[in-house]
PDB file of C-alpha atoms in Angstrom:
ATOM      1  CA  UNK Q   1       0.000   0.000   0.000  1.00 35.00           C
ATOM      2  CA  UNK Q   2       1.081   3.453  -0.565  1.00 37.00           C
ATOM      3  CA  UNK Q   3       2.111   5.701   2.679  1.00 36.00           C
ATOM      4  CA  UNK Q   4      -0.115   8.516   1.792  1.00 39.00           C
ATOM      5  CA  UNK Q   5      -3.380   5.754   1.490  1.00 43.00           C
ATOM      6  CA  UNK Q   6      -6.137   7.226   2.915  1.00 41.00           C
ATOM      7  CA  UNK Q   7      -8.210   5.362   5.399  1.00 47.00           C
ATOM      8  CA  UNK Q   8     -11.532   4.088   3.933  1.00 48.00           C
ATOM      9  CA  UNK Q   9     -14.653   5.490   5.611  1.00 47.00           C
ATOM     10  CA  UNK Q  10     -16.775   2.724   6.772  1.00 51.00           C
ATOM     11  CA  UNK Q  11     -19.166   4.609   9.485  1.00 48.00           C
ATOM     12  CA  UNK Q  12     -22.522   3.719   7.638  1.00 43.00           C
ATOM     13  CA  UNK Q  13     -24.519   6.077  10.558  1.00 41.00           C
ATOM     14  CA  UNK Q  14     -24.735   3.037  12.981  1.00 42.00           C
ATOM     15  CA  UNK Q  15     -21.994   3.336  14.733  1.00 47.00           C
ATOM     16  CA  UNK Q  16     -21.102   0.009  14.409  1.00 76.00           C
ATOM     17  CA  UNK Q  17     -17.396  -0.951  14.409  1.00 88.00           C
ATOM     18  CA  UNK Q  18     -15.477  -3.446  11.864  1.00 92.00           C
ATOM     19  CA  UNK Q  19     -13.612  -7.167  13.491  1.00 96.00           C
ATOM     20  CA  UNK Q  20     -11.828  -8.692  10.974  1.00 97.00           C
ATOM     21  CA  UNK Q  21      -9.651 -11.981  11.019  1.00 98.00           C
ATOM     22  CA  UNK Q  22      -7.682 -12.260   8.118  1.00 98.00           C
ATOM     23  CA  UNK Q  23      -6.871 -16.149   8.442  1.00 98.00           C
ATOM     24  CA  UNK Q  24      -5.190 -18.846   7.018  1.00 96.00           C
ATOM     25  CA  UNK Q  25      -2.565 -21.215   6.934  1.00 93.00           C
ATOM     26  CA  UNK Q  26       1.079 -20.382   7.570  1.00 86.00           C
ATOM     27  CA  UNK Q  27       3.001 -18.330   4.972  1.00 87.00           C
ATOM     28  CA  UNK Q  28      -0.508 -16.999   3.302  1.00 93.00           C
ATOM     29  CA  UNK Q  29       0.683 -13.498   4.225  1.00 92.00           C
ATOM     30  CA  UNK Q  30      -1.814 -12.973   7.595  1.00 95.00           C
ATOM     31  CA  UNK Q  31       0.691  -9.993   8.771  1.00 94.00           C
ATOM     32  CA  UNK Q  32       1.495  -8.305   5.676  1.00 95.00           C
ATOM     33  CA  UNK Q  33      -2.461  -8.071   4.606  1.00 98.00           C
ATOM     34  CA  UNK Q  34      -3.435  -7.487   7.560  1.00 98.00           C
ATOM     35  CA  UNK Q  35      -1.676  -4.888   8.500  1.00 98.00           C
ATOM     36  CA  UNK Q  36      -2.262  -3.191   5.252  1.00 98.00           C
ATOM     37  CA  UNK Q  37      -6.200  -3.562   5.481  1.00 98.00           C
ATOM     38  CA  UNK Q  38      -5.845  -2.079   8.923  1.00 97.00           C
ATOM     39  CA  UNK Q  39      -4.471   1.103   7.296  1.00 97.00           C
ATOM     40  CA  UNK Q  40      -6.964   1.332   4.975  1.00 96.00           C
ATOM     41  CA  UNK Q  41     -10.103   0.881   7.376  1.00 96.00           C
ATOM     42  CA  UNK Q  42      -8.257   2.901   9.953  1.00 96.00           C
ATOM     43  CA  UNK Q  43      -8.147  -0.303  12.813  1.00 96.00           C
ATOM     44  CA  UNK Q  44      -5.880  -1.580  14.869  1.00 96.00           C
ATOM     45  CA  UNK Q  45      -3.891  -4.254  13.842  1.00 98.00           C
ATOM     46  CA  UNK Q  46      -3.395  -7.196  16.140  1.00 98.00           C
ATOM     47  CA  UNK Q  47      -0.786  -9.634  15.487  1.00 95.00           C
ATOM     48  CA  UNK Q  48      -1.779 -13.064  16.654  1.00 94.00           C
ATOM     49  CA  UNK Q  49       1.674 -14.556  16.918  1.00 89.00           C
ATOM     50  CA  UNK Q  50       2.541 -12.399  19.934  1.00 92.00           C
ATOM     51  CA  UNK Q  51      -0.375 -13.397  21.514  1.00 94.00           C
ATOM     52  CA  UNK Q  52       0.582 -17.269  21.706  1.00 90.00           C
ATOM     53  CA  UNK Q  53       2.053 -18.123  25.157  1.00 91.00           C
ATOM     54  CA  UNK Q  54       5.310 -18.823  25.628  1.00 91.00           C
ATOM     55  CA  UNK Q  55       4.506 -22.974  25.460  1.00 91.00           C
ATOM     56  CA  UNK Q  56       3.073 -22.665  22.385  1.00 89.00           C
ATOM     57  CA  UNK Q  57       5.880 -20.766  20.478  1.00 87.00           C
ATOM     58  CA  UNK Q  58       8.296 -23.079  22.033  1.00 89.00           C
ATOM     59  CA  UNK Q  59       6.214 -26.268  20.751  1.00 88.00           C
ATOM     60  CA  UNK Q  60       5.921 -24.455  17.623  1.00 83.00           C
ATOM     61  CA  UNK Q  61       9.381 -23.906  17.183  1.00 82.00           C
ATOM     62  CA  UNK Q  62      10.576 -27.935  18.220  1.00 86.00           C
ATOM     63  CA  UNK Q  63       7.993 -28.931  14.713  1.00 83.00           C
ATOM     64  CA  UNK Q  64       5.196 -29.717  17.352  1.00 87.00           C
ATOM     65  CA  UNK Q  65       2.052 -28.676  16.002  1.00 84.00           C
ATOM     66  CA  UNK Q  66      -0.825 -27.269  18.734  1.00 84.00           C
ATOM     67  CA  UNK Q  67      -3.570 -28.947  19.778  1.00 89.00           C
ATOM     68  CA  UNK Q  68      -7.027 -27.438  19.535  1.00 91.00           C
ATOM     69  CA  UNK Q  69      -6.632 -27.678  23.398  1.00 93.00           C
ATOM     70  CA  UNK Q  70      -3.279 -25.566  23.309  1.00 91.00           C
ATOM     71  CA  UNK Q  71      -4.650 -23.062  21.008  1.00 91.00           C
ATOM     72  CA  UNK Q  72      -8.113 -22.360  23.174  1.00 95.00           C
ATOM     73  CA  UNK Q  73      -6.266 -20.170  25.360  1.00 94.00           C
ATOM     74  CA  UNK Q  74      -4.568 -18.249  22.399  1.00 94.00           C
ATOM     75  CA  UNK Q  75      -7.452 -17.793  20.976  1.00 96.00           C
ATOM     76  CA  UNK Q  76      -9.173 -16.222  23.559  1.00 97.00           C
ATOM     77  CA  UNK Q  77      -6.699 -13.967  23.837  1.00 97.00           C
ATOM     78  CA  UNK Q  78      -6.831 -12.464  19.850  1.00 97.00           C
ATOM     79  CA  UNK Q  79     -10.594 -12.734  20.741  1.00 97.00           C
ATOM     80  CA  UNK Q  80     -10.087 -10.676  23.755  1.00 96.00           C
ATOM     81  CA  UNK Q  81      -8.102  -8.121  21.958  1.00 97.00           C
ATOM     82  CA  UNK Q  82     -10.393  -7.428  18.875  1.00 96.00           C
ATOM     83  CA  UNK Q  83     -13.152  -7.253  21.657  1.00 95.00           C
ATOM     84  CA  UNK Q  84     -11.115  -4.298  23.754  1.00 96.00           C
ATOM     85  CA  UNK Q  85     -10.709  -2.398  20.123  1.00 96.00           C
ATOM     86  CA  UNK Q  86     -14.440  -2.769  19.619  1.00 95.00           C
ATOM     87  CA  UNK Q  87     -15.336  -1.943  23.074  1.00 93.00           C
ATOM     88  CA  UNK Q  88     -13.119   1.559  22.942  1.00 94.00           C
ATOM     89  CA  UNK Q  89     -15.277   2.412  19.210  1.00 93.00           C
ATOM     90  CA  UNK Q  90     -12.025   1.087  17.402  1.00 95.00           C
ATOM     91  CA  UNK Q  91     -11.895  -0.867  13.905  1.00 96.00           C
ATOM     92  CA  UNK Q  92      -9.808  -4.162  14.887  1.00 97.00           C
ATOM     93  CA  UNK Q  93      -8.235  -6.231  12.422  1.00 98.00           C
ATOM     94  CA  UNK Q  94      -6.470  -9.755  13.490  1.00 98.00           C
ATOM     95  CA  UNK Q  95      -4.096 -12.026  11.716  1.00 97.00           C
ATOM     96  CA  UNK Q  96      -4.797 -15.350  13.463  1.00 96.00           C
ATOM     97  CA  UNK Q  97      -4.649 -18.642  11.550  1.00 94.00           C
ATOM     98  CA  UNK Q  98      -8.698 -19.666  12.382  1.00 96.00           C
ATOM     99  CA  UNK Q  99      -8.209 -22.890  10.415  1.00 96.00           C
ATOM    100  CA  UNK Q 100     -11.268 -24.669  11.938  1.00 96.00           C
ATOM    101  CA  UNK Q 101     -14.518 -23.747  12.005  1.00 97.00           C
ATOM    102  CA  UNK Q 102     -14.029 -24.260  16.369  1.00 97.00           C
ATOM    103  CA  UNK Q 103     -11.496 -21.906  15.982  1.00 97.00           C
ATOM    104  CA  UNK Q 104     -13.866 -19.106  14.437  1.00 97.00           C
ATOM    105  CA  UNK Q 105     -16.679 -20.165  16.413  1.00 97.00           C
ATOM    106  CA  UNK Q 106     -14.652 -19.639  19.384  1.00 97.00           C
ATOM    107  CA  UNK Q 107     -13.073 -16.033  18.405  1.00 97.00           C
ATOM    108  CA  UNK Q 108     -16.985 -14.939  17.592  1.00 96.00           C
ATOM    109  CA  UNK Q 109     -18.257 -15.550  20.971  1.00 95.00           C
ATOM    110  CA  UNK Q 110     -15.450 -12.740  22.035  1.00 94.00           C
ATOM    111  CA  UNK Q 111     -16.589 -10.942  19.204  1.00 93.00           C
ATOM    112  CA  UNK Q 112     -20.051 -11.716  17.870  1.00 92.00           C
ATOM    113  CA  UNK Q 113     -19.385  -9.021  14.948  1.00 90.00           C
ATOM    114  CA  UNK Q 114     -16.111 -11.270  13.673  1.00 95.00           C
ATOM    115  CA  UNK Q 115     -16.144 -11.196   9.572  1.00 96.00           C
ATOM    116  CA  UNK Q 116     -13.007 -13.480   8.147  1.00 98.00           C
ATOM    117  CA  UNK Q 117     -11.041 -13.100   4.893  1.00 98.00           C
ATOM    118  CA  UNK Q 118      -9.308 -16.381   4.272  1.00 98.00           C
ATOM    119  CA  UNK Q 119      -6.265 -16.124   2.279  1.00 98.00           C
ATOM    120  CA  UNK Q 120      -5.755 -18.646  -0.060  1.00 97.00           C
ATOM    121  CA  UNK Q 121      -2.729 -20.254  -1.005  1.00 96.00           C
ATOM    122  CA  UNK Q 122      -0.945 -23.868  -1.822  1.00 94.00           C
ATOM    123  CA  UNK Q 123       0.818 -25.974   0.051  1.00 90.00           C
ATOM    124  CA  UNK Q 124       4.311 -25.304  -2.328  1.00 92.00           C
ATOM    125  CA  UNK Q 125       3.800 -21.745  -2.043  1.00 90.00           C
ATOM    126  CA  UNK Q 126       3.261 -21.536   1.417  1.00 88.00           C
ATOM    127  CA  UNK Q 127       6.043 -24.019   2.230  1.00 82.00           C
ATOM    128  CA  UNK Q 128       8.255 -21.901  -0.107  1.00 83.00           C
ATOM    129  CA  UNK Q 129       7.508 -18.446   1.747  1.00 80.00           C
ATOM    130  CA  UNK Q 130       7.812 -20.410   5.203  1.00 78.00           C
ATOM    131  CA  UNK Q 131      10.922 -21.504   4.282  1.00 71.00           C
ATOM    132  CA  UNK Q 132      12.416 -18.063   3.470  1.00 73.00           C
ATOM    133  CA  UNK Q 133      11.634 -16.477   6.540  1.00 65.00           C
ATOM    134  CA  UNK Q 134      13.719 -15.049   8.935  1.00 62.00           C
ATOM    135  CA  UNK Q 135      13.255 -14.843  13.116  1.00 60.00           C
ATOM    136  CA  UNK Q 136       9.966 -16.500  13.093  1.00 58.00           C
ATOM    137  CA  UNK Q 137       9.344 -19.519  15.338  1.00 63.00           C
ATOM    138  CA  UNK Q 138       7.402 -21.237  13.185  1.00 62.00           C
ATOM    139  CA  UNK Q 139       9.355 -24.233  10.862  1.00 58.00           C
ATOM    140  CA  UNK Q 140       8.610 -25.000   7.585  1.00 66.00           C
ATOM    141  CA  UNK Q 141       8.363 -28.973   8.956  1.00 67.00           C
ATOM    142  CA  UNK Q 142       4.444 -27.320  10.131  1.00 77.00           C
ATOM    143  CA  UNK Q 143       3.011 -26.674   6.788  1.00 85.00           C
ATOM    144  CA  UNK Q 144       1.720 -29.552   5.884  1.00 88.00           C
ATOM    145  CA  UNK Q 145       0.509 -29.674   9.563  1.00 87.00           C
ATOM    146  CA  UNK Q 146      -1.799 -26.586   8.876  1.00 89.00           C
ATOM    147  CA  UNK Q 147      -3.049 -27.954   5.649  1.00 92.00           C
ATOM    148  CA  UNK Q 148      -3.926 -31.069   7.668  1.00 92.00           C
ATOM    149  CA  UNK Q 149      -6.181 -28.509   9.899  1.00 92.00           C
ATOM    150  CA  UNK Q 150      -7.326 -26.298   7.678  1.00 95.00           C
ATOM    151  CA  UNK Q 151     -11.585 -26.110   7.113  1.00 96.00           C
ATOM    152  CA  UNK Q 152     -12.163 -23.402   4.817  1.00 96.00           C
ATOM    153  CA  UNK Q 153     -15.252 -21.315   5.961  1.00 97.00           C
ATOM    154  CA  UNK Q 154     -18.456 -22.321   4.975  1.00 95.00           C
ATOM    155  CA  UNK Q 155     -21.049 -20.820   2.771  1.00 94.00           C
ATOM    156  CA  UNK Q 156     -23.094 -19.654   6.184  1.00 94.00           C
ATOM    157  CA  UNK Q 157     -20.074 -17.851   7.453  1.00 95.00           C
ATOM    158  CA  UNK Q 158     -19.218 -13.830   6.842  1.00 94.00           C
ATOM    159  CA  UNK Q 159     -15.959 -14.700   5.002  1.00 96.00           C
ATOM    160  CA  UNK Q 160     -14.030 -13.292   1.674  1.00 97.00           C
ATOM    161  CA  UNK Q 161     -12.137 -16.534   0.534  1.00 97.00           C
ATOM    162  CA  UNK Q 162      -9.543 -14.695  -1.972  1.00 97.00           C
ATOM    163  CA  UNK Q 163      -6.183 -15.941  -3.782  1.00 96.00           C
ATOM    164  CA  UNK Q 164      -3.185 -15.053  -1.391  1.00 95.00           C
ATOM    165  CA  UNK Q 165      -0.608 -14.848  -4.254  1.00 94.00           C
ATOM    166  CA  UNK Q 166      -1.877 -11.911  -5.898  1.00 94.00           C
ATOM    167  CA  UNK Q 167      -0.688  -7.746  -4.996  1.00 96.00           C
ATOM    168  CA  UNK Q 168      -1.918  -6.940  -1.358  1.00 96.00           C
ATOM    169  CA  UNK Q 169      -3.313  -4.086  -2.785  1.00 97.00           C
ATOM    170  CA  UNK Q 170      -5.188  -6.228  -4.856  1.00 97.00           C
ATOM    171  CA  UNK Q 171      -6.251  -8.339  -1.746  1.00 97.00           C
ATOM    172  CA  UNK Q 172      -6.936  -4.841   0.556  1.00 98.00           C
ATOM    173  CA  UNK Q 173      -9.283  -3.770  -2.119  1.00 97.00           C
ATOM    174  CA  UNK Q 174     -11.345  -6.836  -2.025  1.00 97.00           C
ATOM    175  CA  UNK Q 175     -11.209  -7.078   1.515  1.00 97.00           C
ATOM    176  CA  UNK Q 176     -12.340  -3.598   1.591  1.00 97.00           C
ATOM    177  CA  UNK Q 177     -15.319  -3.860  -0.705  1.00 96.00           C
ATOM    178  CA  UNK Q 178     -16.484  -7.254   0.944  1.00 96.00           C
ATOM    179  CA  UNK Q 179     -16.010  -4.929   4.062  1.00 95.00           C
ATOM    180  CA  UNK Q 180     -19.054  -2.752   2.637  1.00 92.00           C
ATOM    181  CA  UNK Q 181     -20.772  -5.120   1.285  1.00 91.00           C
ATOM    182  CA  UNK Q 182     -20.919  -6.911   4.986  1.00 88.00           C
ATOM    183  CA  UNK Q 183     -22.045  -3.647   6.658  1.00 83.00           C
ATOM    184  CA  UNK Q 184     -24.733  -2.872   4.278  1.00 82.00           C
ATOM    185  CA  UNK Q 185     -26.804  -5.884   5.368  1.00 78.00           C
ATOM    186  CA  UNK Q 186     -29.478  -5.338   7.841  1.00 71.00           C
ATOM    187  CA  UNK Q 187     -28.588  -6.417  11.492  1.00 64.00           C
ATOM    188  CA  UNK Q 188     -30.123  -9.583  13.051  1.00 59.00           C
TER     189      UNK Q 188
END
């Protein structure tokens, strides 16, 4: 995204705030859209990954894949957090993996309001980006691990499903319009 982006005006007169996940497996580029769909909705930006416990990172980081059990707790926390932003009239938008449909169900009880765009990717590409970063904790070994996990949302579910390989502009914009097109339905 370009620095001098403005943010995108989504205050349709009900004062209603924005929670956004933007989910998927490892390497599908959570952070990078994320952040940039944060700028352009004016939200804060929550980064998942620092929310894991120290356990979880270290499990991660031995090739041990988490447990739904071990990921509860870390999901309450991202859950927690989009729920503060909300709570303080604040856009919030996550990167958490959500790769079951437990998962989601579990961040929407924190958040009733959650929406998810689920980046799409395949296992080669995301193996490939996993296996060119730098600093992170989590291996390469894990990939398949997440594809293993991974329940795409379902038709009943507020969720942009979307290629992960294309510009993140590309990918903002979408999100962005699937943003408006969410708010513009009548509340239940």
């Amino acid at each position: 995204m370009e620095s001098d982006a403005r943010p995108v005006p989504l205050d349709d007169g009900r004062n209603s705030r924005i929670a956004v996940v933007v989910m998927g497996v490892a390497g599908c580029g959570k952070t990078a859209v994320g952040k940039a769909l944060a700028m352009a909705i004016d939200a804060r930006f929550i980064e998942g990954d620092r929310l894991h416990p120290p356990e979880n990172v270290a499990r991660m980081a031995r090739g041990e894949p988490l447990t739904d059990e071990l990921r509860a707790g870390w999901l309450d926390a991202v859950g927690q957090a989009m729920r503060a932003a909300i709570s303080v009239d604040e856009n919030a938008v996550a990167a958490c993996s959500a790769l079951k449909r437990i998962y989601r169900d579990r961040l929407r009880r924190a958040e009733p309001s959650i929406v998810f765009v689920h980046l799409k990717i395949s296992r080669k590409e995301a193996f490939g980006r996993v296996g060119r970063r730098r600093g992170h904790f989590m291996p390469a070994s894990l990939v398949d691990s997440q594809f293993a996990t991974l329940e795409p949302p379902g038709a009943d579910e507020s969720a942009l499903s979307i290629d992960a390989t294309g510009p993140i502009s590309d990918i903002v914009a979408a999100a962005v319009t699937f943003l408006e097109v969410e708010r513009s339905k009548p509340a239940e």
